[in-house]
XYZ file of C-alpha atoms in Angstrom:
409
model
C 18.752 -13.599 5.425
C 20.753 -10.613 6.520
C 21.042 -9.997 10.231
C 19.304 -6.823 11.302
C 21.290 -4.344 13.318
C 19.397 -2.635 16.106
C 19.417 1.076 15.719
C 17.842 3.980 17.536
C 17.981 7.283 15.691
C 16.092 10.504 15.271
C 15.469 11.347 11.662
C 16.128 15.065 11.703
C 19.788 14.498 12.653
C 20.284 12.442 9.534
C 18.581 14.572 6.881
C 21.778 16.498 6.146
C 23.800 13.334 5.515
C 22.544 12.864 1.964
C 21.944 15.643 -0.546
C 18.343 15.721 -1.668
C 17.879 14.906 -5.321
C 14.926 15.380 -7.598
C 12.899 12.352 -8.602
C 13.086 11.565 -12.324
C 9.312 10.889 -12.261
C 9.981 8.707 -15.292
C 6.804 7.926 -17.189
C 6.245 4.174 -17.215
C 3.021 4.167 -19.206
C -0.339 5.879 -19.394
C -3.937 4.769 -19.823
C -7.041 6.681 -20.790
C -9.897 7.102 -18.341
C -13.061 5.416 -19.539
C -14.855 2.137 -20.037
C -12.951 0.624 -22.951
C -10.677 -2.384 -23.131
C -7.452 -0.518 -22.327
C -9.062 2.162 -20.169
C -9.491 2.546 -16.414
C -12.619 3.882 -14.726
C -11.243 6.127 -12.011
C -13.666 9.050 -12.394
C -17.360 8.748 -11.523
C -20.349 10.139 -13.422
C -20.029 13.464 -11.588
C -16.469 13.943 -12.828
C -14.963 13.362 -9.376
C -11.895 11.184 -8.823
C -12.712 8.009 -6.894
C -9.314 6.852 -5.660
C -10.733 3.587 -4.296
C -11.498 2.252 -7.766
C -7.905 1.574 -8.858
C -5.352 -0.696 -7.160
C -1.895 -1.497 -8.488
C 1.077 -3.686 -7.537
C 4.356 -4.765 -9.142
C 6.032 -8.173 -9.220
C 8.920 -9.533 -11.302
C 8.571 -7.239 -14.302
C 4.776 -7.018 -14.439
C 2.186 -4.583 -13.141
C -1.146 -5.831 -11.827
C -4.179 -3.544 -11.767
C -7.734 -3.885 -10.520
C -10.495 -1.610 -11.801
C -13.640 -1.712 -9.659
C -15.567 0.610 -11.985
C -15.096 -1.620 -15.029
C -14.903 -4.839 -12.973
C -11.693 -6.173 -14.460
C -8.156 -7.256 -13.553
C -5.115 -6.603 -15.757
C -1.568 -7.888 -15.932
C 0.633 -5.590 -18.015
C 4.251 -5.307 -19.060
C 6.445 -2.590 -17.570
C 5.385 -0.455 -20.541
C 1.701 -0.915 -19.717
C 0.887 -3.371 -22.510
C -1.970 -5.637 -21.275
C -1.154 -9.352 -21.412
C -4.068 -10.723 -19.404
C -7.528 -9.276 -18.751
C -9.915 -11.043 -16.372
C -13.231 -9.306 -16.941
C -16.878 -9.337 -15.973
C -18.744 -9.772 -19.265
C -21.759 -7.806 -18.011
C -19.563 -4.742 -17.437
C -17.453 -5.346 -20.547
C -19.866 -6.625 -23.237
C -17.424 -5.994 -26.092
C -14.686 -8.208 -24.634
C -14.645 -11.866 -25.610
C -12.775 -14.695 -23.854
C -9.805 -16.246 -25.636
C -10.736 -19.536 -27.290
C -8.334 -22.380 -26.538
C -7.814 -25.782 -28.143
C -6.808 -29.022 -26.441
C -3.942 -31.124 -27.714
C -5.554 -34.529 -28.526
C -2.483 -36.381 -27.230
C -1.818 -34.586 -23.958
C -5.296 -33.118 -23.314
C -3.521 -29.879 -22.402
C -4.854 -26.561 -23.621
C -2.811 -24.840 -26.301
C -2.931 -21.078 -26.102
C -1.375 -18.840 -28.707
C -2.070 -15.213 -27.941
C -0.687 -11.748 -27.598
C -3.392 -10.737 -25.126
C -5.359 -13.284 -23.103
C -8.989 -12.608 -22.143
C -10.824 -14.541 -19.418
C -14.378 -13.868 -18.278
C -15.330 -14.292 -14.635
C -17.867 -12.499 -12.383
C -15.362 -9.925 -11.148
C -17.318 -7.520 -8.947
C -15.951 -4.351 -7.329
C -12.420 -5.807 -7.073
C -10.015 -4.426 -4.480
C -6.341 -5.071 -3.781
C -4.464 -7.120 -6.373
C -1.079 -8.866 -6.009
C 0.896 -11.703 -7.583
C 3.279 -14.411 -6.416
C 6.567 -15.545 -7.924
C 4.762 -17.867 -10.381
C 2.552 -15.031 -11.713
C -0.512 -16.396 -9.941
C -2.856 -13.502 -9.218
C -4.689 -12.788 -5.966
C -7.383 -10.144 -5.772
C -10.252 -9.165 -3.497
C -13.702 -9.797 -4.973
C -16.970 -8.471 -3.523
C -19.909 -10.312 -5.068
C -23.168 -9.520 -3.207
C -23.709 -13.264 -2.767
C -20.598 -13.446 -0.547
C -22.215 -11.465 2.275
C -22.476 -13.551 5.436
C -22.503 -13.105 9.210
C -19.765 -15.012 11.060
C -19.918 -16.689 14.473
C -19.027 -13.390 16.194
C -21.832 -11.487 14.496
C -19.522 -9.651 12.082
C -20.609 -9.117 8.481
C -18.141 -10.296 5.845
C -18.357 -9.639 2.114
C -14.816 -10.015 0.722
C -13.242 -13.162 -0.716
C -9.696 -13.493 -2.044
C -9.630 -15.162 -5.451
C -6.496 -16.881 -6.732
C -6.038 -17.259 -10.497
C -3.158 -18.905 -12.312
C -1.035 -17.058 -14.866
C -3.496 -17.986 -17.646
C -6.462 -16.461 -15.833
C -8.015 -19.694 -14.557
C -9.563 -19.741 -11.085
C -7.679 -21.859 -8.534
C -9.090 -20.943 -5.105
C -11.658 -18.805 -3.303
C -10.143 -17.985 0.073
C -12.062 -16.820 3.134
C -11.010 -16.148 6.722
C -10.407 -19.792 7.569
C -9.201 -21.063 4.212
C -10.775 -22.186 0.940
C -14.544 -21.592 0.636
C -14.942 -20.413 4.228
C -16.607 -17.283 5.660
C -15.648 -14.057 3.877
C -13.408 -11.338 5.289
C -14.880 -8.119 6.631
C -12.529 -5.446 5.283
C -9.006 -6.288 4.116
C -6.470 -3.492 4.639
C -3.482 -5.118 2.946
C -2.235 -8.397 1.530
C 0.987 -9.672 -0.028
C 3.010 -12.804 -0.748
C 6.147 -13.300 1.335
C 9.474 -14.810 0.236
C 8.016 -18.338 0.391
C 4.825 -17.414 -1.459
C 2.679 -17.605 1.648
C -0.297 -15.268 1.387
C -0.342 -12.732 4.236
C -3.580 -10.815 4.822
C -4.177 -7.849 7.131
C -7.586 -6.999 8.538
C -8.407 -4.448 11.249
C -10.699 -4.992 14.223
C -11.720 -2.775 17.149
C -8.741 -3.592 19.373
C -6.007 -3.688 16.733
C -4.943 -5.664 13.674
C -5.533 -9.250 12.556
C -2.871 -10.994 10.470
C -3.700 -14.186 8.545
C -1.044 -16.456 7.056
C -2.145 -18.863 4.299
C -0.138 -21.439 2.388
C 0.042 -21.205 -1.403
C -2.706 -23.859 -1.425
C -5.069 -21.664 0.572
C -4.672 -23.424 3.926
C -4.854 -21.170 6.998
C -1.510 -21.625 8.770
C -1.676 -18.925 11.416
C -3.881 -16.120 12.693
C -2.553 -13.522 15.136
C -3.898 -10.396 16.805
C -1.596 -7.393 17.179
C -2.837 -5.090 19.944
C -1.321 -2.087 21.699
C -1.312 -3.789 25.110
C 1.468 -6.070 23.792
C 3.793 -3.168 22.921
C 6.962 -3.265 25.096
C 7.331 -0.044 27.112
C 10.026 1.735 29.068
C 9.143 3.045 32.534
C 8.746 6.572 31.146
C 6.386 5.414 28.405
C 3.852 4.077 30.891
C 2.561 7.633 31.292
C 2.043 8.159 27.537
C -1.031 7.449 25.450
C -0.048 4.727 23.011
C -1.643 3.625 19.775
C -0.838 1.529 16.714
C -1.048 3.869 13.724
C 0.282 1.676 10.908
C 1.139 -1.943 10.114
C 3.234 -3.135 7.161
C 3.805 -6.725 6.039
C 7.467 -7.701 5.588
C 9.041 -9.568 2.679
C 10.620 -12.297 4.790
C 8.479 -14.979 6.378
C 6.628 -14.013 9.571
C 7.918 -10.413 9.661
C 5.527 -7.530 10.380
C 6.484 -3.876 10.957
C 4.302 -1.927 13.378
C 4.326 1.862 13.830
C 3.442 2.849 17.400
C 2.684 6.446 18.373
C 3.499 7.850 21.816
C 1.459 10.887 22.896
C 1.859 13.032 25.999
C -1.299 14.316 27.647
C -1.151 17.512 29.693
C -3.396 20.282 31.020
C -2.711 24.003 30.975
C -3.705 26.600 33.584
C -7.215 26.739 32.110
C -7.537 22.951 32.573
C -7.646 22.468 28.819
C -6.265 19.079 27.842
C -3.478 19.156 25.278
C -1.923 16.315 23.356
C 1.619 16.276 21.974
C 3.100 13.505 19.835
C 6.489 12.770 21.406
C 7.692 10.235 18.841
C 6.798 7.133 16.855
C 8.543 3.767 16.976
C 8.719 1.174 14.224
C 8.859 -2.258 15.848
C 9.375 -5.640 14.223
C 6.743 -8.207 15.141
C 6.944 -11.973 14.541
C 3.922 -13.959 13.389
C 5.692 -17.124 14.560
C 6.381 -16.055 18.158
C 3.467 -13.573 18.359
C 5.804 -11.054 19.995
C 7.433 -7.713 19.286
C 11.065 -8.634 18.719
C 13.037 -5.423 18.257
C 13.036 -1.698 17.759
C 13.776 -0.713 14.170
C 13.507 3.059 14.186
C 12.417 5.992 16.322
C 10.873 8.947 14.501
C 10.580 12.325 16.219
C 8.371 15.242 15.132
C 10.123 18.005 13.185
C 9.389 21.717 13.188
C 10.228 24.163 10.440
C 10.897 27.894 10.695
C 8.459 29.480 8.245
C 10.152 32.887 8.404
C 13.354 31.450 6.930
C 11.583 30.030 3.891
C 10.064 33.163 2.444
C 9.294 35.991 4.852
C 7.573 38.064 2.175
C 5.547 35.268 0.586
C 1.889 36.276 0.838
C 0.596 32.783 0.025
C 2.522 31.322 2.980
C 1.186 34.054 5.260
C -2.355 33.304 4.120
C -1.855 29.608 4.870
C -0.079 29.834 8.220
C -0.678 33.369 9.510
C 1.986 34.827 11.800
C 3.297 31.491 13.056
C 7.094 31.272 13.122
C 7.384 27.516 13.480
C 4.986 24.781 12.441
C 5.018 21.008 12.693
C 6.013 19.187 9.514
C 3.928 16.188 8.390
C 5.101 12.948 10.031
C 7.044 10.409 8.006
C 5.062 7.329 6.998
C 6.681 3.969 6.390
C 6.098 2.508 2.920
C 7.815 -0.783 3.658
C 11.050 -2.717 4.112
C 12.697 -4.181 1.011
C 14.462 -7.526 0.557
C 17.766 -5.916 1.637
C 16.224 -4.491 4.825
C 16.293 -0.938 3.546
C 13.448 1.044 5.094
C 11.389 3.369 2.877
C 9.554 6.390 4.274
C 7.425 8.998 2.581
C 6.625 12.491 3.817
C 4.140 14.960 2.392
C 5.840 18.219 1.524
C 4.838 21.145 3.681
C 2.427 23.107 1.507
C 3.873 26.510 0.628
C 1.619 27.181 -2.346
C -0.859 25.529 -4.686
C 2.086 24.546 -6.892
C 3.580 22.027 -4.447
C 0.418 20.610 -2.855
C 0.973 17.109 -4.305
C 4.731 16.849 -3.778
C 6.296 14.214 -1.521
C 9.715 13.309 -0.153
C 11.056 9.738 -0.194
C 13.623 8.757 2.459
C 15.528 5.456 2.364
C 17.551 4.117 5.312
C 19.799 1.066 5.225
C 19.740 -1.704 7.839
C 22.258 0.230 9.929
C 20.036 3.283 10.156
C 22.005 5.481 7.766
C 20.105 7.680 5.334
C 21.109 6.517 1.841
C 18.546 8.273 -0.338
C 16.551 11.496 -0.130
C 14.329 12.073 -3.155
C 11.951 14.951 -3.808
C 9.022 13.931 -6.012
C 7.549 16.865 -7.944
C 4.240 16.376 -9.715
C 3.090 18.559 -12.621
C 1.227 21.668 -11.521
C -1.988 21.367 -13.526
C -3.051 17.833 -12.602
C -6.410 16.603 -11.323
C -5.065 14.130 -8.774
C -1.822 12.524 -7.541
C -1.816 9.135 -5.821
C 0.239 8.164 -2.807
C 3.451 6.224 -3.421
C 3.439 2.471 -4.015
C 6.266 0.171 -2.921
C 7.601 -3.222 -4.014
C 10.020 -5.437 -2.094
C 12.674 -4.927 -4.768
C 12.819 -1.276 -3.713
C 10.815 0.089 -6.635
C 8.639 3.078 -5.719
C 6.014 4.288 -8.172
C 2.937 6.467 -8.335
C 0.352 7.839 -10.734
C -1.372 11.108 -11.474
C -4.343 12.209 -13.579
C -4.032 14.831 -16.279
C -6.204 15.646 -19.298
C -8.305 12.489 -19.051
C -5.336 10.119 -18.778
C -3.631 8.272 -15.933
C 0.171 8.595 -15.965
C 2.079 5.900 -14.078
C 5.532 7.120 -13.036
C 8.675 5.751 -11.397
C 9.717 7.757 -8.338
C 13.210 6.361 -7.648
């Protein structure tokens, strides 16, 4: 594991170090919107995009998708060719499970297929990921799961683990196999050692669960803002945890903390100003914040220098000379400790409303990539960016009844 170098930088000083380049937005594959075998149900009966119905992840040359409208899970090649479909037969009556034969000598199942179909009561599936052995984890939400735990909280989500042939291995709840269901899972991933790491929010902060590959609960920690290390000056700020990302290496969590200054003007009106955000590394093992990774300061942009005669800009922002740019959001930290950030482009017109900027910093804090992602103008919807620990960043957009999956970097 590479040793991390502590760095403390402000992003706007580094933007000029690397020339911004345009994202290739290379088309990986596309799928039709609908209810068929190779279609995804991302639009509801009213024609509105429901972004919560599709989840996607990437691992070792394969994409994994969950479709909560059609109640199915897919593993595809990098070109989008489905290799495995785990489906709910009530939602997909035309799909039939693959028939296997057992070898009379070894009693092992022999499967010869191009596309493998497995039926299982998949119901409103959520996040989907895979480990190094192509085992699949996904969130399932059968109504029968709903239970009240010892603290009076209602849980309705179980994590199902299937092997690479679509056979169920485990049903994992909060405390391990076949225990009480989770309430609402925010994120989950497999670390370098194939431990399953699950993130769940609660009123005071974030819960992190660490499970072995066999579904055993190894550790459960609470990350709360009262544990954030502060300087003497920061004691006067309002502090909150605004984002949490799971690291690739064992026990590593990256926490974004926001520092806000509260003040009152002459009319006794309270004002709030975001001073900066810090990305801190947290250890599941020690249950402590271990080091500062990055400090992000707000950036302002001079509107008058962009296009002083642009009527659309004037309609959007009025007579303001300077406005605050959207804050950078961390996507994740890759296996080489490069840090990936995304920033929504400041909207100048309807043409750039979906565009985003991708920033990549190395472990020493130097900006090494600055990519501008431009989406087609006449699209129905553009997703946020997705990140894999290999450094792959991808996205999708909807156009003319099809979902286009694209590579950003």
